[in-house]
PDB file of C-alpha atoms in Angstrom:
ATOM      1  CA  MET A   3      -0.076  23.528  57.258  1.00  0.00           C
ATOM      2  CA  PRO A   4      -0.654  23.069  60.992  1.00  0.00           C
ATOM      3  CA  GLU A   5       1.299  25.217  63.399  1.00  0.00           C
ATOM      4  CA  ASP A   6       3.510  23.374  65.852  1.00  0.00           C
ATOM      5  CA  PRO A   7       5.718  25.632  67.982  1.00  0.00           C
ATOM      6  CA  THR A   8       7.456  22.642  69.552  1.00  0.00           C
ATOM      7  CA  PRO A   9      11.186  22.793  68.733  1.00  0.00           C
ATOM      8  CA  LEU A  10      12.654  19.986  66.689  1.00  0.00           C
ATOM      9  CA  ASP A  11      14.143  17.223  68.797  1.00  0.00           C
ATOM     10  CA  ALA A  12      17.775  16.245  68.231  1.00  0.00           C
ATOM     11  CA  THR A  13      16.928  13.538  65.673  1.00  0.00           C
ATOM     12  CA  GLU A  14      14.562  15.824  63.737  1.00  0.00           C
ATOM     13  CA  GLU A  15      17.086  18.660  63.810  1.00  0.00           C
ATOM     14  CA  ALA A  16      19.883  16.435  62.523  1.00  0.00           C
ATOM     15  CA  ALA A  17      17.649  15.067  59.746  1.00  0.00           C
ATOM     16  CA  TRP A  18      16.459  18.531  58.743  1.00  0.00           C
ATOM     17  CA  ARG A  19      19.943  20.077  58.673  1.00  0.00           C
ATOM     18  CA  ALA A  20      21.313  17.200  56.607  1.00  0.00           C
ATOM     19  CA  LEU A  21      18.384  17.463  54.203  1.00  0.00           C
ATOM     20  CA  ALA A  22      18.777  21.249  53.932  1.00  0.00           C
ATOM     21  CA  ARG A  23      22.452  20.797  53.075  1.00  0.00           C
ATOM     22  CA  PHE A  24      21.515  18.122  50.528  1.00  0.00           C
ATOM     23  CA  PHE A  25      19.011  20.507  48.856  1.00  0.00           C
ATOM     24  CA  VAL A  26      21.824  22.989  48.250  1.00  0.00           C
ATOM     25  CA  ALA A  27      24.811  20.736  47.605  1.00  0.00           C
ATOM     26  CA  ALA A  28      23.376  17.894  45.517  1.00  0.00           C
ATOM     27  CA  PRO A  29      22.130  19.938  42.539  1.00  0.00           C
ATOM     28  CA  ARG A  30      25.406  21.897  42.421  1.00  0.00           C
ATOM     29  CA  LEU A  31      27.554  18.748  42.538  1.00  0.00           C
ATOM     30  CA  LEU A  32      25.408  16.823  40.041  1.00  0.00           C
ATOM     31  CA  ASP A  33      25.553  19.859  37.731  1.00  0.00           C
ATOM     32  CA  GLU A  34      29.342  20.086  38.053  1.00  0.00           C
ATOM     33  CA  ASP A  35      29.717  16.404  37.228  1.00  0.00           C
ATOM     34  CA  LEU A  36      27.515  16.716  34.127  1.00  0.00           C
ATOM     35  CA  GLN A  37      29.255  19.909  32.983  1.00  0.00           C
ATOM     36  CA  ARG A  38      32.682  18.314  33.410  1.00  0.00           C
ATOM     37  CA  GLY A  39      31.822  14.898  31.977  1.00  0.00           C
ATOM     38  CA  ALA A  40      29.262  15.680  29.273  1.00  0.00           C
ATOM     39  CA  HIS A  41      29.344  19.470  28.757  1.00  0.00           C
ATOM     40  CA  VAL A  42      25.670  19.808  29.659  1.00  0.00           C
ATOM     41  CA  SER A  43      24.048  21.414  32.699  1.00  0.00           C
ATOM     42  CA  LEU A  44      21.765  19.539  35.057  1.00  0.00           C
ATOM     43  CA  SER A  45      18.858  21.745  33.941  1.00  0.00           C
ATOM     44  CA  ALA A  46      19.585  21.053  30.279  1.00  0.00           C
ATOM     45  CA  TYR A  47      19.888  17.328  31.018  1.00  0.00           C
ATOM     46  CA  SER A  48      16.503  17.422  32.750  1.00  0.00           C
ATOM     47  CA  VAL A  49      14.887  19.197  29.796  1.00  0.00           C
ATOM     48  CA  LEU A  50      16.386  16.752  27.294  1.00  0.00           C
ATOM     49  CA  LEU A  51      15.362  13.785  29.449  1.00  0.00           C
ATOM     50  CA  HIS A  52      11.738  14.929  29.772  1.00  0.00           C
ATOM     51  CA  LEU A  53      11.513  15.594  26.053  1.00  0.00           C
ATOM     52  CA  SER A  54      12.928  12.132  25.309  1.00  0.00           C
ATOM     53  CA  GLU A  55      10.177  10.559  27.427  1.00  0.00           C
ATOM     54  CA  ALA A  56       7.342  12.525  25.787  1.00  0.00           C
ATOM     55  CA  PRO A  57       5.319  11.213  22.845  1.00  0.00           C
ATOM     56  CA  GLY A  58       6.982  12.397  19.643  1.00  0.00           C
ATOM     57  CA  TRP A  59       9.789  13.879  21.798  1.00  0.00           C
ATOM     58  CA  GLU A  60       7.629  17.013  22.129  1.00  0.00           C
ATOM     59  CA  LEU A  61       6.146  18.998  25.020  1.00  0.00           C
ATOM     60  CA  ARG A  62       4.359  22.283  25.434  1.00  0.00           C
ATOM     61  CA  MET A  63       6.764  24.848  26.904  1.00  0.00           C
ATOM     62  CA  THR A  64       4.695  25.210  30.090  1.00  0.00           C
ATOM     63  CA  GLU A  65       4.544  21.430  30.564  1.00  0.00           C
ATOM     64  CA  LEU A  66       8.290  21.181  30.033  1.00  0.00           C
ATOM     65  CA  ALA A  67       8.873  23.863  32.687  1.00  0.00           C
ATOM     66  CA  ASN A  68       6.627  21.997  35.126  1.00  0.00           C
ATOM     67  CA  ARG A  69       8.307  18.654  34.554  1.00  0.00           C
ATOM     68  CA  ALA A  70      11.817  20.112  34.820  1.00  0.00           C
ATOM     69  CA  TYR A  71      10.887  22.185  37.923  1.00  0.00           C
ATOM     70  CA  LEU A  72      12.029  25.392  36.227  1.00  0.00           C
ATOM     71  CA  SER A  73      10.407  28.805  36.031  1.00  0.00           C
ATOM     72  CA  GLY A  74       8.856  29.825  32.742  1.00  0.00           C
ATOM     73  CA  SER A  75      11.524  32.452  32.110  1.00  0.00           C
ATOM     74  CA  ARG A  76      14.372  30.038  32.966  1.00  0.00           C
ATOM     75  CA  THR A  77      12.851  27.437  30.648  1.00  0.00           C
ATOM     76  CA  THR A  78      12.602  29.986  27.825  1.00  0.00           C
ATOM     77  CA  ARG A  79      16.265  30.999  28.237  1.00  0.00           C
ATOM     78  CA  LEU A  80      17.411  27.390  28.463  1.00  0.00           C
ATOM     79  CA  VAL A  81      15.373  26.303  25.431  1.00  0.00           C
ATOM     80  CA  ASP A  82      16.863  29.213  23.453  1.00  0.00           C
ATOM     81  CA  GLU A  83      20.361  27.980  24.409  1.00  0.00           C
ATOM     82  CA  LEU A  84      19.449  24.421  23.413  1.00  0.00           C
ATOM     83  CA  ILE A  85      18.081  25.695  20.079  1.00  0.00           C
ATOM     84  CA  ALA A  86      21.382  27.488  19.426  1.00  0.00           C
ATOM     85  CA  ASP A  87      23.189  24.194  20.076  1.00  0.00           C
ATOM     86  CA  GLY A  88      20.820  22.321  17.731  1.00  0.00           C
ATOM     87  CA  LEU A  89      19.482  20.104  20.524  1.00  0.00           C
ATOM     88  CA  VAL A  90      15.812  21.177  20.371  1.00  0.00           C
ATOM     89  CA  ARG A  91      13.376  23.016  18.110  1.00  0.00           C
ATOM     90  CA  LYS A  92      10.608  25.380  19.179  1.00  0.00           C
ATOM     91  CA  GLN A  93       7.469  26.129  17.185  1.00  0.00           C
ATOM     92  CA  ARG A  94       4.070  27.682  17.793  1.00  0.00           C
ATOM     93  CA  SER A  95       1.600  25.154  19.095  1.00  0.00           C
ATOM     94  CA  ALA A  96      -0.393  23.609  16.272  1.00  0.00           C
ATOM     95  CA  THR A  97      -3.387  23.106  18.593  1.00  0.00           C
ATOM     96  CA  ASP A  98      -4.008  26.706  19.657  1.00  0.00           C
ATOM     97  CA  GLY A  99      -1.206  28.924  18.348  1.00  0.00           C
ATOM     98  CA  ARG A 100      -0.810  30.771  21.665  1.00  0.00           C
ATOM     99  CA  GLY A 101       1.929  28.679  23.213  1.00  0.00           C
ATOM    100  CA  PHE A 102       5.063  26.986  22.024  1.00  0.00           C
ATOM    101  CA  ASP A 103       5.960  23.341  21.634  1.00  0.00           C
ATOM    102  CA  VAL A 104       9.533  22.168  22.130  1.00  0.00           C
ATOM    103  CA  THR A 105      10.828  19.129  20.247  1.00  0.00           C
ATOM    104  CA  LEU A 106      13.981  17.138  20.894  1.00  0.00           C
ATOM    105  CA  THR A 107      16.202  16.791  17.823  1.00  0.00           C
ATOM    106  CA  GLU A 108      18.319  13.762  16.914  1.00  0.00           C
ATOM    107  CA  GLU A 109      21.343  15.811  18.015  1.00  0.00           C
ATOM    108  CA  GLY A 110      19.607  16.421  21.345  1.00  0.00           C
ATOM    109  CA  MET A 111      18.954  12.715  21.793  1.00  0.00           C
ATOM    110  CA  ALA A 112      22.613  11.995  20.994  1.00  0.00           C
ATOM    111  CA  ALA A 113      23.696  14.561  23.611  1.00  0.00           C
ATOM    112  CA  LEU A 114      21.357  12.954  26.144  1.00  0.00           C
ATOM    113  CA  ARG A 115      22.767   9.499  25.378  1.00  0.00           C
ATOM    114  CA  ARG A 116      26.309  10.821  25.923  1.00  0.00           C
ATOM    115  CA  ALA A 117      25.314  12.489  29.207  1.00  0.00           C
ATOM    116  CA  TYR A 118      23.313   9.544  30.563  1.00  0.00           C
ATOM    117  CA  PRO A 119      26.222   7.401  31.804  1.00  0.00           C
ATOM    118  CA  VAL A 120      27.899  10.475  33.323  1.00  0.00           C
ATOM    119  CA  HIS A 121      24.692  11.309  35.178  1.00  0.00           C
ATOM    120  CA  LEU A 122      24.200   7.735  36.376  1.00  0.00           C
ATOM    121  CA  ARG A 123      27.747   7.571  37.760  1.00  0.00           C
ATOM    122  CA  SER A 124      27.245  10.931  39.470  1.00  0.00           C
ATOM    123  CA  VAL A 125      23.888  10.030  41.029  1.00  0.00           C
ATOM    124  CA  ARG A 126      25.284   6.776  42.333  1.00  0.00           C
ATOM    125  CA  ALA A 127      28.534   8.251  43.650  1.00  0.00           C
ATOM    126  CA  ARG A 128      26.963  11.391  45.131  1.00  0.00           C
ATOM    127  CA  VAL A 129      23.740   9.899  46.527  1.00  0.00           C
ATOM    128  CA  LEU A 130      22.730   6.277  46.132  1.00  0.00           C
ATOM    129  CA  ASP A 131      26.037   4.628  47.087  1.00  0.00           C
ATOM    130  CA  HIS A 132      25.695   6.317  50.504  1.00  0.00           C
ATOM    131  CA  VAL A 133      22.416   4.547  51.257  1.00  0.00           C
ATOM    132  CA  ASP A 134      22.595   0.943  52.394  1.00  0.00           C
ATOM    133  CA  ARG A 135      20.993  -1.189  49.670  1.00  0.00           C
ATOM    134  CA  SER A 136      18.585  -2.746  52.178  1.00  0.00           C
ATOM    135  CA  ALA A 137      17.469   0.758  53.257  1.00  0.00           C
ATOM    136  CA  LEU A 138      16.983   2.019  49.698  1.00  0.00           C
ATOM    137  CA  PRO A 139      13.235   1.161  49.511  1.00  0.00           C
ATOM    138  CA  CYS A 140      12.635   3.060  52.776  1.00  0.00           C
ATOM    139  CA  PHE A 141      14.787   5.969  51.564  1.00  0.00           C
ATOM    140  CA  ALA A 142      12.854   6.112  48.280  1.00  0.00           C
ATOM    141  CA  LYS A 143       9.526   6.008  50.132  1.00  0.00           C
ATOM    142  CA  ALA A 144      10.581   8.881  52.397  1.00  0.00           C
ATOM    143  CA  VAL A 145      11.859  11.058  49.538  1.00  0.00           C
ATOM    144  CA  ILE A 146       8.720  10.382  47.491  1.00  0.00           C
ATOM    145  CA  ALA A 147       6.507  11.322  50.466  1.00  0.00           C
ATOM    146  CA  ILE A 148       8.442  14.564  50.943  1.00  0.00           C
ATOM    147  CA  THR A 149       8.270  15.563  47.275  1.00  0.00           C
ATOM    148  CA  GLU A 150       4.591  14.629  46.982  1.00  0.00           C
ATOM    149  CA  SER A 151       3.862  16.989  49.868  1.00  0.00           C
ATOM    150  CA  PHE A 152       5.207  19.845  47.696  1.00  0.00           C
ATOM    151  CA  GLU A 153       2.437  19.381  45.130  1.00  0.00           C
TER     152      GLU A 153
END
């Protein structure tokens, strides 16, 4: 990362401060909406979603953590909660026995289907409806460029 001691100009500063606020507020608000409307957390929704997109509805625990942007310990705690609710199963990996595979259950898929419309309404109301439709491709390109720089 190159060093640039030049202060942010007014436009950069405004963009950065708005983005910093978004980083904090958006996950909290999206989580509140999901909790209120579907009784599932944003993190749990993300885990269920990624499992639903995986072949056989199954992912290695470490892969699930990576896809959901959660720490290993947070993923373990969350998966244990989801197991208690009957939404996922966890078993030793059949390929090497060292790790664990997590599988979405039918009950988990049903919970995801119930949460999906709540999440869509929330994402639109909290984020996408505030971006002019004609600017949406540019917005998406900018957000993708930012997140790709994190990798």
